[in-house]
Amino acid sequence: MIISMADNQYDIDSAMNMIKEDIIRELSECISKQNKNVYYRQGSSNNLSFSDKTLD
């Protein structure tokens, strides 16, 4: 019984690690895409005159 529980715990731990790796990979891809979009938007805003830019 104890060995079976240990096997189940190992299987659950392995599955959770795979899920965690998938989530981290997806988040990294999303952040990378977001950063590229922000970079492109910032690059295109450099063509605006000073009066057209928003002030903080």
GROMACS .gro file of C-alpha atoms in nm:
model
   56
    1MET     CA    1   0.000   0.000   0.000
    2ILE     CA    2   0.279   0.244   0.089
    3ILE     CA    3   0.464   0.166  -0.236
    4SER     CA    4   0.145   0.223  -0.433
    5MET     CA    5   0.091   0.559  -0.265
    6ALA     CA    6   0.452   0.655  -0.338
    7ASP     CA    7   0.406   0.559  -0.704
    8ASN     CA    8   0.087   0.763  -0.723
    9GLN     CA    9   0.258   1.059  -0.559
   10TYR     CA   10   0.545   1.033  -0.808
   11ASP     CA   11   0.300   1.019  -1.100
   12ILE     CA   12   0.108   1.320  -0.966
   13ASP     CA   13   0.432   1.511  -0.909
   14SER     CA   14   0.553   1.433  -1.261
   15ALA     CA   15   0.221   1.540  -1.412
   16MET     CA   16   0.221   1.864  -1.214
   17ASN     CA   17   0.577   1.939  -1.327
   18MET     CA   18   0.478   1.886  -1.692
   19ILE     CA   19   0.178   2.115  -1.649
   20LYS     CA   20   0.397   2.376  -1.479
   21GLU     CA   21   0.650   2.361  -1.763
   22ASP     CA   22   0.372   2.404  -2.021
   23ILE     CA   23   0.230   2.704  -1.837
   24ILE     CA   24   0.573   2.866  -1.803
   25ARG     CA   25   0.644   2.807  -2.174
   26GLU     CA   26   0.309   2.957  -2.278
   27LEU     CA   27   0.354   3.259  -2.050
   28SER     CA   28   0.706   3.315  -2.183
   29GLU     CA   29   0.578   3.304  -2.541
   30CYS     CA   30   0.295   3.548  -2.461
   31ILE     CA   31   0.530   3.790  -2.286
   32SER     CA   32   0.776   3.768  -2.573
   33LYS     CA   33   0.500   3.848  -2.824
   34GLN     CA   34   0.375   4.135  -2.605
   35ASN     CA   35   0.722   4.283  -2.575
   36LYS     CA   36   0.768   4.269  -2.952
   37ASN     CA   37   0.434   4.445  -3.004
   38VAL     CA   38   0.523   4.714  -2.750
   39TYR     CA   39   0.864   4.760  -2.911
   40TYR     CA   40   0.709   4.802  -3.257
   41ARG     CA   41   0.454   5.052  -3.124
   42GLN     CA   42   0.727   5.251  -2.948
   43GLY     CA   43   0.937   5.248  -3.263
   44SER     CA   44   0.653   5.384  -3.473
   45SER     CA   45   0.580   5.659  -3.219
   46ASN     CA   46   0.928   5.800  -3.276
   47ASN     CA   47   0.802   5.945  -3.606
   48LEU     CA   48   0.553   6.173  -3.428
   49SER     CA   49   0.628   6.535  -3.362
   50PHE     CA   50   0.663   6.641  -3.000
   51SER     CA   51   0.316   6.797  -2.990
   52ASP     CA   52   0.157   6.467  -3.100
   53LYS     CA   53   0.313   6.262  -2.820
   54THR     CA   54   0.132   6.211  -2.492
   55LEU     CA   55   0.290   6.365  -2.186
   56ASP     CA   56   0.323   6.179  -1.858
   0.00000   0.00000   0.00000
